[in-house]
Coordinates of N, CA, C and O and ligand atoms in Angstrom, one line a residue:
M822 N 0.8 -1.2 0.0 CA 0.0 0.0 0.0 C 0.9 1.2 0.0 O 1.9 1.3 0.7
Q823 N 0.4 2.2 -0.7 CA 1.2 3.5 -0.8 C 0.2 4.6 -0.5 O -0.9 4.7 -1.1
I824 N 0.6 5.5 0.4 CA -0.2 6.7 0.8 C 0.5 7.9 0.3 O 1.7 8.1 0.6
A825 N -0.2 8.8 -0.4 CA 0.4 10.0 -0.8 C 0.0 11.1 0.2 O -1.1 11.2 0.7
V826 N 1.0 11.9 0.6 CA 0.8 13.0 1.5 C 1.1 14.3 0.8 O 2.2 14.5 0.3
L827 N 0.1 15.1 0.8 CA 0.2 16.4 0.1 C 1.3 17.2 0.9 O 1.2 17.4 2.1
A828 N 2.3 17.6 0.2 CA 3.5 18.2 0.9 C 3.9 19.6 0.2 O 5.1 19.9 0.0
V829 N 2.9 20.4 -0.1 CA 3.2 21.7 -0.6 C 3.4 22.7 0.5 O 4.0 23.8 0.3
Q830 N 2.8 22.5 1.7 CA 2.9 23.4 2.8 C 2.3 22.7 4.0 O 1.4 21.8 3.8
G831 N 2.7 23.0 5.2 CA 2.0 22.5 6.4 C 2.7 21.3 7.1 O 3.9 21.0 6.8
A832 N 1.9 20.6 7.9 CA 2.4 19.6 8.8 C 2.3 18.2 8.2 O 1.7 17.3 8.7
F833 N 3.1 18.0 7.1 CA 3.0 16.8 6.4 C 4.0 15.7 6.9 O 3.7 14.5 6.9
I834 N 5.1 16.2 7.4 CA 6.2 15.2 7.9 C 5.6 14.4 9.0 O 5.9 13.2 9.1
E835 N 4.9 15.0 9.9 CA 4.3 14.2 11.0 C 3.5 13.0 10.6 O 3.5 12.0 11.2
H836 N 2.7 13.2 9.5 CA 1.9 12.1 9.0 C 2.8 11.0 8.4 O 2.6 9.8 8.6
E837 N 3.9 11.4 7.7 CA 4.8 10.5 7.1 C 5.4 9.6 8.2 O 5.6 8.4 8.1
K838 N 5.8 10.3 9.3 CA 6.4 9.6 10.5 C 5.4 8.6 11.1 O 5.8 7.4 11.4
M839 N 4.2 9.0 11.2 CA 3.2 8.2 11.8 C 3.0 6.9 10.9 O 2.9 5.8 11.4
L840 N 2.9 7.1 9.6 CA 2.7 6.0 8.7 C 3.9 5.1 8.7 O 3.7 3.8 8.7
D841 N 5.1 5.7 8.8 CA 6.3 4.9 8.9 C 6.2 4.0 10.1 O 6.6 2.8 10.1
R842 N 5.8 4.5 11.2 CA 5.7 3.7 12.5 C 4.7 2.6 12.4 O 4.7 1.6 13.1
L843 N 3.7 2.8 11.5 CA 2.7 1.8 11.3 C 3.1 0.8 10.2 O 2.4 -0.1 9.8
G844 N 4.3 1.0 9.6 CA 4.8 0.1 8.6 C 4.2 0.3 7.3 O 4.1 -0.6 6.5
V845 N 3.7 1.5 7.0 CA 3.0 1.8 5.8 C 3.8 2.8 4.9 O 4.3 3.8 5.5
E846 N 4.0 2.5 3.7 CA 4.8 3.3 2.8 C 4.0 4.6 2.4 O 2.8 4.5 2.2
S847 N 4.8 5.7 2.3 CA 4.2 6.9 1.8 C 5.2 7.7 1.0 O 6.4 7.4 1.1
F848 N 4.7 8.6 0.3 CA 5.5 9.5 -0.5 C 4.9 10.9 -0.5 O 3.7 11.0 -0.3
E849 N 5.7 11.9 -0.8 CA 5.2 13.3 -0.8 C 4.7 13.7 -2.2 O 5.4 13.5 -3.2
L850 N 3.5 14.4 -2.2 CA 3.1 15.0 -3.4 C 3.5 16.5 -3.4 O 3.0 17.3 -2.6
R851 N 4.6 16.8 -4.2 CA 5.1 18.2 -4.2 C 4.9 18.8 -5.5 O 4.9 20.0 -5.6
Q852 N 4.8 18.0 -6.6 CA 4.6 18.6 -7.9 C 3.8 17.7 -8.8 O 3.6 16.5 -8.4
K853 N 3.4 18.2 -9.9 CA 2.5 17.5 -10.8 C 3.0 16.1 -11.1 O 2.2 15.1 -11.1
R854 N 4.2 15.9 -11.4 CA 4.7 14.6 -11.8 C 4.6 13.6 -10.7 O 4.6 12.4 -11.0
D855 N 4.6 14.0 -9.5 CA 4.4 13.0 -8.4 C 3.1 12.3 -8.5 O 2.9 11.2 -7.9
L856 N 2.1 12.9 -9.2 CA 0.8 12.3 -9.3 C 0.9 11.0 -10.3 O -0.1 10.3 -10.4
E857 N 2.0 10.9 -11.0 CA 2.1 9.7 -11.9 C 2.4 8.4 -11.1 O 2.1 7.3 -11.6
R858 N 2.8 8.6 -9.8 CA 3.1 7.4 -9.0 C 1.7 6.8 -8.5 O 0.8 7.6 -8.1
P859 N 1.6 5.5 -8.5 CA 0.3 5.0 -8.0 C 0.2 5.2 -6.4 O 1.2 5.1 -5.7
F860 N -1.0 5.5 -6.0 CA -1.3 5.5 -4.5 C -2.7 5.1 -4.2 O -3.6 5.2 -5.0
D861 N -2.9 4.6 -3.0 CA -4.2 4.1 -2.5 C -5.0 5.0 -1.7 O -6.1 4.7 -1.4
G862 N -4.3 6.1 -1.2 CA -5.0 7.0 -0.3 C -4.2 8.3 -0.3 O -3.0 8.3 -0.6
L863 N -4.9 9.4 0.2 CA -4.3 10.7 0.2 C -4.5 11.3 1.5 O -5.7 11.3 2.1
I864 N -3.5 11.9 2.1 CA -3.6 12.7 3.3 C -3.4 14.2 3.0 O -2.4 14.6 2.3
L865 N -4.4 15.0 3.3 CA -4.3 16.5 3.2 C -4.0 17.0 4.6 O -4.9 17.0 5.4
P866 N -2.8 17.4 4.8 CA -2.4 17.8 6.2 C -2.9 19.2 6.6 O -3.4 19.9 5.8
G867 N -2.7 19.5 7.9 CA -3.0 20.8 8.4 C -1.9 21.8 7.9 O -0.9 21.4 7.4
G868 N -2.3 23.0 8.1 CA -1.4 24.1 7.6 C -2.2 25.3 7.3 O -3.1 25.7 8.1
E869 N -2.0 25.9 6.2 CA -2.8 27.1 5.8 C -3.6 26.8 4.6 O -3.0 26.7 3.5
S870 N -4.9 26.7 4.7 CA -5.7 26.2 3.5 C -5.6 27.2 2.3 O -5.6 26.8 1.2
T871 N -5.5 28.5 2.6 CA -5.4 29.5 1.5 C -4.2 29.3 0.7 O -4.2 29.2 -0.5
V872 N -3.1 29.1 1.4 CA -1.8 28.9 0.7 C -1.8 27.5 0.0 O -1.4 27.4 -1.2
Q873 N -2.3 26.5 0.7 CA -2.3 25.2 0.0 C -3.2 25.2 -1.2 O -2.8 24.6 -2.3
G874 N -4.4 25.8 -1.1 CA -5.3 25.9 -2.3 C -4.6 26.6 -3.5 O -4.7 26.2 -4.6
K875 N -3.9 27.7 -3.2 CA -3.2 28.5 -4.2 C -2.1 27.7 -4.8 O -2.0 27.6 -6.1
L876 N -1.3 27.0 -4.0 CA -0.2 26.2 -4.5 C -0.7 25.0 -5.4 O -0.1 24.7 -6.4
L877 N -1.8 24.4 -4.9 CA -2.3 23.3 -5.7 C -2.7 23.7 -7.1 O -2.5 23.0 -8.0
R878 N -3.3 24.9 -7.2 CA -3.7 25.4 -8.5 C -2.4 25.8 -9.3 O -2.3 25.4 -10.5
E879 N -1.5 26.5 -8.7 CA -0.3 27.0 -9.4 C 0.5 25.8 -9.9 O 1.1 25.8 -11.0
L880 N 0.5 24.7 -9.1 CA 1.4 23.6 -9.5 C 0.6 22.6 -10.4 O 1.1 21.5 -10.7
E881 N -0.6 23.0 -10.7 CA -1.5 22.2 -11.6 C -1.8 20.8 -11.1 O -1.8 19.8 -11.9
M882 N -2.0 20.7 -9.8 CA -2.3 19.4 -9.2 C -3.8 19.4 -8.8 O -4.4 18.3 -8.5
F883 N -4.4 20.6 -8.8 CA -5.8 20.7 -8.3 C -6.8 19.8 -9.0 O -7.5 19.0 -8.3
D884 N -6.9 20.0 -10.3 CA -8.0 19.3 -11.0 C -7.9 17.8 -11.0 O -8.9 17.1 -10.8
E885 N -6.6 17.3 -11.1 CA -6.4 15.9 -11.0 C -6.8 15.3 -9.7 O -7.5 14.3 -9.6
L886 N -6.4 16.0 -8.6 CA -6.7 15.5 -7.3 C -8.2 15.5 -7.0 O -8.8 14.6 -6.5
R887 N -8.8 16.6 -7.4 CA -10.2 16.8 -7.2 C -11.0 15.6 -7.9 O -11.9 15.0 -7.4
G888 N -10.6 15.4 -9.2 CA -11.2 14.3 -9.9 C -11.0 13.0 -9.3 O -12.0 12.2 -9.2
R889 N -9.8 12.7 -8.7 CA -9.6 11.4 -8.1 C -10.4 11.3 -6.8 O -10.9 10.2 -6.5
I890 N -10.6 12.3 -6.1 CA -11.4 12.3 -4.8 C -12.8 12.0 -5.2 O -13.5 11.1 -4.7
L891 N -13.3 12.7 -6.2 CA -14.7 12.4 -6.7 C -14.9 11.0 -7.2 O -16.0 10.5 -7.1
A892 N -13.8 10.5 -7.7 CA -13.9 9.1 -8.3 C -13.7 8.0 -7.2 O -13.8 6.8 -7.5
G893 N -13.5 8.5 -5.9 CA -13.5 7.5 -4.8 C -12.2 7.3 -4.1 O -12.1 6.4 -3.3
L894 N -11.2 8.1 -4.5 CA -9.9 7.9 -3.8 C -10.1 8.2 -2.3 O -10.6 9.3 -1.9
P895 N -9.7 7.3 -1.4 CA -9.8 7.6 0.1 C -8.9 8.8 0.5 O -7.8 8.8 0.1
V896 N -9.5 9.7 1.2 CA -8.8 10.9 1.6 C -9.1 11.2 3.1 O -10.2 11.1 3.5
L897 N -8.0 11.6 3.7 CA -8.1 12.1 5.1 C -7.7 13.6 5.1 O -6.6 13.9 4.8
G898 N -8.7 14.4 5.4 CA -8.4 15.9 5.4 C -8.3 16.3 6.9 O -9.3 16.2 7.7
V899 N -7.1 16.9 7.2 CA -6.9 17.3 8.6 C -6.8 18.8 8.7 O -6.0 19.4 8.0
C900 N -7.7 19.4 9.4 CA -7.7 20.8 9.7 C -7.7 21.7 8.4 O -8.8 21.8 7.8
A901 N -6.6 22.2 8.0 CA -6.6 22.9 6.7 C -7.1 21.9 5.6 O -7.8 22.4 4.6
G902 N -6.8 20.7 5.7 CA -7.2 19.7 4.7 C -8.8 19.5 4.7 O -9.4 19.3 3.7
L903 N -9.4 19.6 5.9 CA -10.8 19.6 6.0 C -11.4 20.8 5.3 O -12.4 20.7 4.6
I904 N -10.7 22.0 5.4 CA -11.2 23.2 4.8 C -11.1 23.0 3.3 O -12.0 23.5 2.5
L905 N -10.0 22.4 2.8 CA -9.9 22.1 1.3 C -11.0 21.3 0.8 O -11.5 21.4 -0.3
L906 N -11.5 20.3 1.6 CA -12.5 19.4 1.2 C -13.9 20.0 1.2 O -14.8 19.6 0.5
A907 N -14.1 20.9 2.1 CA -15.5 21.4 2.4 C -16.2 22.0 1.2 O -15.6 22.7 0.4
Q908 N -17.5 21.7 1.1 CA -18.3 22.2 0.0 C -18.5 23.7 0.2 O -18.6 24.5 -0.8
R909 N -18.5 24.2 1.4 CA -18.7 25.6 1.6 C -18.0 26.1 2.9 O -18.0 25.3 3.9
L910 N -17.5 27.3 2.9 CA -17.0 27.9 4.2 C -17.9 29.0 4.6 O -18.4 29.8 3.7
S911 N -18.2 29.0 5.9 CA -19.2 30.0 6.3 C -18.7 31.4 6.5 O -19.4 32.4 6.4
N912 N -17.3 31.5 6.6 CA -16.7 32.8 6.9 C -15.6 33.1 5.9 O -14.7 33.8 6.2
D913 N -15.7 32.6 4.7 CA -14.7 32.8 3.7 C -15.4 32.4 2.3 O -16.1 31.5 2.2
E914 N -15.1 33.3 1.3 CA -15.7 33.1 0.0 C -15.2 31.8 -0.7 O -15.8 31.3 -1.6
S915 N -13.9 31.4 -0.3 CA -13.2 30.4 -1.2 C -13.9 29.1 -1.0 O -14.4 28.7 0.0
V916 N -13.8 28.3 -2.1 CA -14.1 26.9 -2.1 C -13.0 26.2 -2.8 O -12.5 26.7 -3.8
H917 N -12.5 25.1 -2.2 CA -11.3 24.5 -2.9 C -11.9 23.2 -3.6 O -12.6 23.3 -4.5
F918 N -11.6 22.0 -3.0 CA -12.1 20.8 -3.7 C -13.6 20.8 -3.7 O -14.2 20.3 -4.6
G919 N -14.2 21.2 -2.5 CA -15.6 21.2 -2.5 C -16.3 19.8 -2.6 O -17.5 19.8 -3.0
T920 N -15.6 18.8 -2.2 CA -16.1 17.4 -2.4 C -16.9 16.9 -1.2 O -17.6 15.9 -1.3
L921 N -16.7 17.5 -0.1 CA -17.3 17.0 1.2 C -18.5 17.9 1.6 O -18.3 19.1 1.8
P922 N -19.7 17.3 1.6 CA -20.9 18.1 1.8 C -21.1 18.6 3.2 O -22.1 18.2 3.9
V923 N -20.3 19.5 3.6 CA -20.3 20.1 4.9 C -20.1 21.6 4.8 O -19.4 22.1 3.8
V924 N -20.5 22.4 5.8 CA -20.2 23.8 5.9 C -19.2 23.9 7.0 O -19.5 23.5 8.1
V925 N -18.1 24.5 6.7 CA -17.0 24.6 7.7 C -16.7 26.1 8.0 O -16.7 26.9 7.2
K926 N -16.4 26.3 9.3 CA -16.0 27.7 9.7 C -14.5 27.7 10.0 O -14.1 26.9 10.9
R927 N -13.8 28.5 9.4 CA -12.4 28.6 9.6 C -12.0 29.3 10.9 O -12.8 30.2 11.3
N928 N -10.9 29.0 11.4 CA -10.4 29.7 12.7 C -11.6 29.9 13.6 O -11.8 31.0 14.2
A929 N -12.3 28.8 13.8 CA -13.7 28.9 14.4 C -13.6 29.1 15.9 O -14.6 29.5 16.6
Y930 N -12.5 28.9 16.6 CA -12.4 29.0 18.0 C -11.8 30.3 18.5 O -11.5 30.5 19.7
G931 N -11.7 31.3 17.6 CA -11.2 32.6 18.0 C -9.8 32.6 18.4 O -9.1 31.5 18.3
R932 N -9.3 33.7 18.9 CA -7.9 33.8 19.2 C -7.5 33.1 20.5 O -6.5 32.4 20.5
Q933 N -8.3 33.3 21.6 CA -7.8 32.8 22.9 C -7.9 31.3 22.9 O -7.0 30.6 23.4
L934 N -8.9 30.7 22.2 CA -9.0 29.3 22.2 C -8.4 28.7 20.9 O -8.7 27.6 20.5
G935 N -7.5 29.5 20.3 CA -6.9 29.1 19.0 C -6.3 27.7 19.0 O -6.5 26.9 18.1
S936 N -5.6 27.4 20.1 CA -5.0 26.1 20.2 C -5.4 25.5 21.6 O -5.3 26.1 22.6
F937 N -5.8 24.2 21.6 CA -6.1 23.5 22.8 C -6.1 22.0 22.6 O -6.1 21.6 21.5
Y938 N -6.0 21.3 23.7 CA -6.0 19.9 23.7 C -7.2 19.4 24.5 O -7.6 19.9 25.5
T939 N -7.8 18.3 23.9 CA -8.9 17.7 24.6 C -9.0 16.2 24.2 O -8.1 15.8 23.4
E940 N -9.9 15.5 24.8 CA -10.1 14.1 24.5 C -11.5 13.9 24.3 O -12.3 14.4 25.1
A941 N -11.9 13.1 23.3 CA -13.4 12.9 23.1 C -13.5 11.6 22.3 O -12.6 11.1 21.6
E942 N -14.8 11.1 22.3 CA -15.1 9.9 21.5 C -15.0 10.2 20.0 O -15.3 11.3 19.5
F943 N -14.5 9.2 19.3 CA -14.4 9.3 17.9 C -14.9 8.0 17.2 O -14.3 7.0 17.3
G944 N -16.1 8.1 16.6 CA -16.7 7.0 16.0 C -16.7 5.8 16.9 O -17.1 5.9 18.0
T945 N -16.2 4.6 16.4 CA -16.2 3.4 17.2 C -14.8 3.3 17.9 O -14.5 2.2 18.5
L946 N -14.0 4.3 17.8 CA -12.6 4.2 18.4 C -12.5 4.4 19.9 O -11.5 4.1 20.5
G947 N -13.6 4.9 20.4 CA -13.5 5.3 21.9 C -12.9 6.7 22.0 O -13.0 7.5 21.0
V948 N -12.4 7.0 23.1 CA -11.8 8.3 23.4 C -10.5 8.5 22.7 O -9.6 7.6 22.9
V949 N -10.3 9.5 21.9 CA -9.0 9.8 21.3 C -8.5 11.2 21.7 O -9.3 12.0 22.0
P950 N -7.1 11.3 21.7 CA -6.6 12.7 22.0 C -6.8 13.6 20.8 O -6.7 13.1 19.7
M951 N -7.0 14.8 21.1 CA -7.3 15.8 20.0 C -6.6 17.1 20.3 O -6.9 17.8 21.2
T952 N -5.7 17.4 19.4 CA -5.0 18.7 19.5 C -5.5 19.6 18.4 O -5.4 19.3 17.2
F953 N -6.0 20.7 18.8 CA -6.6 21.7 17.9 C -5.6 22.9 17.8 O -5.1 23.4 18.8
I954 N -5.4 23.3 16.5 CA -4.5 24.5 16.3 C -5.2 25.4 15.3 O -5.4 25.1 14.1
R955 N -5.6 26.6 15.8 CA -6.4 27.5 15.0 C -7.4 26.7 14.1 O -7.4 26.9 12.8
A956 N -8.2 26.0 14.7 CA -8.9 24.9 14.0 C -10.3 25.4 13.5 O -10.9 26.3 14.1
P957 N -10.7 24.8 12.4 CA -12.1 25.0 12.0 C -13.0 24.0 12.7 O -12.5 23.1 13.4
F958 N -14.3 24.3 12.7 CA -15.3 23.2 13.0 C -16.3 23.1 12.0 O -16.4 24.0 11.1
I959 N -17.1 22.1 12.0 CA -18.1 21.8 11.0 C -19.5 22.4 11.5 O -20.0 21.9 12.5
E960 N -20.0 23.4 10.8 CA -21.2 24.0 11.3 C -22.4 23.2 10.9 O -23.4 23.1 11.7
S961 N -22.4 22.6 9.8 CA -23.5 21.7 9.4 C -23.1 20.7 8.4 O -22.0 20.9 7.7
A962 N -23.8 19.6 8.3 CA -23.4 18.5 7.4 C -24.7 18.0 6.7 O -25.7 18.0 7.3
A963 N -24.5 17.5 5.5 CA -25.6 16.9 4.7 C -26.1 15.7 5.5 O -25.3 15.1 6.2
P964 N -27.3 15.3 5.3 CA -27.9 14.2 6.0 C -27.1 12.8 5.9 O -27.1 12.0 6.8
D965 N -26.5 12.7 4.7 CA -25.8 11.4 4.5 C -24.3 11.4 5.0 O -23.5 10.5 4.7
V966 N -24.0 12.5 5.7 CA -22.6 12.6 6.3 C -22.6 12.0 7.7 O -23.5 12.3 8.5
E967 N -21.7 11.1 8.0 CA -21.6 10.4 9.3 C -20.9 11.3 10.2 O -19.7 11.7 10.0
I968 N -21.5 11.7 11.4 CA -20.8 12.5 12.4 C -20.0 11.5 13.2 O -20.5 10.7 13.9
L969 N -18.6 11.7 13.3 CA -17.8 10.8 14.0 C -17.4 11.4 15.4 O -17.1 10.7 16.3
A970 N -17.3 12.7 15.5 CA -16.9 13.3 16.8 C -17.4 14.7 17.0 O -17.6 15.5 16.0
Q971 N -17.7 15.0 18.2 CA -18.2 16.3 18.6 C -17.5 16.7 19.9 O -17.2 15.9 20.8
V972 N -17.1 18.0 19.9 CA -16.5 18.6 21.2 C -17.3 19.8 21.5 O -17.5 20.7 20.7
E973 N -17.9 19.8 22.7 CA -18.8 20.8 23.2 C -19.8 21.2 22.2 O -20.0 22.4 21.9
G974 N -20.5 20.2 21.7 CA -21.6 20.4 20.7 C -21.2 20.8 19.3 O -22.0 21.0 18.5
R975 N -19.9 20.9 19.1 CA -19.4 21.3 17.7 C -18.9 20.0 17.0 O -18.2 19.2 17.6
I976 N -19.3 19.9 15.7 CA -18.8 18.7 15.0 C -17.3 18.9 14.6 O -17.0 19.9 14.0
V977 N -16.5 17.9 15.0 CA -15.1 18.0 14.7 C -14.5 16.8 13.9 O -13.3 16.8 13.6
G978 N -15.4 15.9 13.5 CA -15.0 14.8 12.7 C -16.1 14.2 11.9 O -17.2 14.0 12.5
V979 N -16.0 14.0 10.6 CA -17.0 13.4 9.8 C -16.5 12.4 8.8 O -15.3 12.4 8.5
R980 N -17.4 11.6 8.3 CA -17.0 10.7 7.2 C -18.1 10.8 6.2 O -19.3 10.7 6.5
H981 N -17.8 10.9 4.9 CA -18.7 10.8 3.8 C -18.1 9.9 2.7 O -17.1 10.3 2.1
Q982 N -18.6 8.7 2.6 CA -18.1 7.8 1.6 C -16.6 7.6 1.8 O -16.1 7.2 2.8
N983 N -15.8 8.1 0.8 CA -14.4 7.9 0.8 C -13.6 9.0 1.5 O -12.4 9.1 1.4
Q984 N -14.3 10.0 2.1 CA -13.7 11.1 2.7 C -13.9 11.2 4.2 O -15.0 11.1 4.7
I985 N -12.7 11.4 4.9 CA -12.8 11.7 6.4 C -12.3 13.1 6.6 O -11.2 13.4 6.0
G986 N -13.0 13.9 7.3 CA -12.5 15.3 7.6 C -12.5 15.5 9.1 O -13.5 15.2 9.8
I987 N -11.4 16.0 9.6 CA -11.3 16.2 11.0 C -10.7 17.6 11.3 O -9.9 18.1 10.6
S988 N -11.1 18.2 12.4 CA -10.7 19.6 12.8 C -9.3 19.6 13.4 O -8.7 20.6 13.5
F989 N -9.0 18.5 14.1 CA -7.8 18.4 14.9 C -6.7 17.6 14.3 O -6.9 17.1 13.2
H990 N -5.6 17.6 15.0 CA -4.3 17.0 14.4 C -4.0 15.6 15.1 O -3.3 15.6 16.1
P991 N -4.4 14.5 14.5 CA -4.1 13.2 15.2 C -2.6 12.8 15.0 O -2.1 12.0 15.8
E992 N -1.9 13.5 14.1 CA -0.5 13.1 13.9 C 0.4 13.7 15.0 O 1.6 13.4 15.1
L993 N -0.2 14.6 15.9 CA 0.6 15.2 17.0 C 0.5 14.5 18.3 O 1.1 14.9 19.3
N994 N -0.3 13.4 18.3 CA -0.4 12.6 19.5 C 0.0 11.1 19.3 O 0.0 10.7 18.2
E995 N 0.2 10.4 20.4 CA 0.6 9.0 20.3 C -0.6 8.1 20.2 O -0.8 7.2 21.1
D996 N -1.5 8.3 19.3 CA -2.6 7.5 19.1 C -2.8 7.3 17.6 O -2.9 8.2 16.9
F997 N -2.9 6.0 17.2 CA -2.8 5.7 15.8 C -4.2 5.3 15.3 O -4.4 5.0 14.1
G998 N -5.2 5.5 16.1 CA -6.6 5.0 15.8 C -7.1 5.6 14.5 O -7.7 4.9 13.7
I999 N -7.0 6.9 14.4 CA -7.6 7.6 13.2 C -6.8 7.2 11.9 O -7.4 6.9 10.9
H1000 N -5.5 7.1 12.0 CA -4.7 6.7 10.8 C -5.1 5.3 10.5 O -5.2 4.9 9.3
N1001 N -5.3 4.4 11.5 CA -5.7 3.0 11.2 C -7.0 3.0 10.5 O -7.2 2.2 9.6
E1002 N -7.9 3.7 11.0 CA -9.3 3.8 10.4 C -9.2 4.2 8.9 O -9.8 3.6 8.0
F1003 N -8.4 5.2 8.7 CA -8.1 5.7 7.3 C -7.5 4.6 6.5 O -7.9 4.4 5.3
L1004 N -6.5 3.9 7.0 CA -5.8 2.9 6.2 C -6.7 1.7 5.9 O -6.6 1.1 4.8
I1005 N -7.6 1.4 6.8 CA -8.6 0.3 6.4 C -9.5 0.8 5.3 O -9.7 0.0 4.4
M1006 N -9.8 2.1 5.3 CA -10.6 2.6 4.2 C -9.8 2.5 2.9 O -10.4 2.4 1.8
C1007 N -8.5 2.6 3.0 CA -7.6 2.6 1.8 C -7.4 1.1 1.4 O -6.7 0.9 0.4
G1008 N -7.8 0.2 2.1 CA -7.7 -1.2 1.7 C -6.8 -2.1 2.6 O -6.5 -3.2 2.2
A1009 N -6.3 -1.6 3.7 CA -5.5 -2.4 4.6 C -6.3 -3.6 5.1 O -7.5 -3.4 5.4
Q1010 N -5.8 -4.7 5.1 CA -6.5 -6.0 5.4 C -6.9 -5.9 6.9 O -8.0 -6.4 7.3
R1011 N -6.0 -5.4 7.7 CA -6.3 -5.4 9.2 C -5.6 -4.1 9.7 O -4.7 -3.6 9.0
P1012 N -6.0 -3.6 10.8 CA -5.4 -2.4 11.3 C -3.9 -2.6 11.5 O -3.4 -3.5 12.2
P1013 N -3.0 -1.8 10.8 CA -1.6 -1.9 11.1 C -1.4 -1.4 12.5 O -2.1 -0.6 13.0
R1014 N -0.3 -2.0 13.1 CA -0.1 -1.6 14.5 C 1.3 -1.0 14.7 O 2.2 -1.6 14.1
A1015 N 1.4 0.0 15.5 CA 2.7 0.6 15.6 C 3.6 -0.3 16.5 O 3.0 -1.0 17.4
Ligands
LIG103 N1 -6.3 28.1 10.3 C1 -5.9 27.3 9.2 C2 -6.7 27.6 8.0 O1 -7.6 28.3 8.0 C3 -6.0 25.8 9.6 C4 -5.1 25.5 10.8 C5 -4.5 24.1 10.8 O2 -4.5 23.4 9.7 N2 -4.0 23.8 11.9 O3 -6.3 27.1 6.9

């Protein structure tokens, strides 16, 4: 199995390290020709969604990736990656891939609560650690979107078909549950273990 990690900006190395510890191969998507390599899943890391969206277009990777997501490529969108996937942003005119039928609010926790740590239930995984960094949350989701996690009444994790979108950074904690869940979606026979 090969996982592609978008590496134009942001916290991509942490995902590569996590996959490495799970014994899963990955490579970085930095330019258009990297898309020629076969891959089974895509991680869109945290960072700055505006910059990532701009670079994806400038590097001519945008249309190809959007097409593949629409065609069923498993994708994990983390924080800025969730913003890239969202069909609409409530406080920003931009739409990037727009493949995930949710409305997302950017920088939704304001300045003081810009970064925080908590723990909450995530789908069937039980309680997982959650590190939020100038995080978005999901204001609303289409009826066929599965809500995986909520923190203080706000949706912070969803799944829709081949797409998982989360507000927080699972790559910054010692818990492999979410990456495992994603890898199973990508076709792993059983959860890889660190
Ligand atoms: N605030 C960033 C944005 O709007 C997201 C932050 C993150 O990815 N940690 O793109």
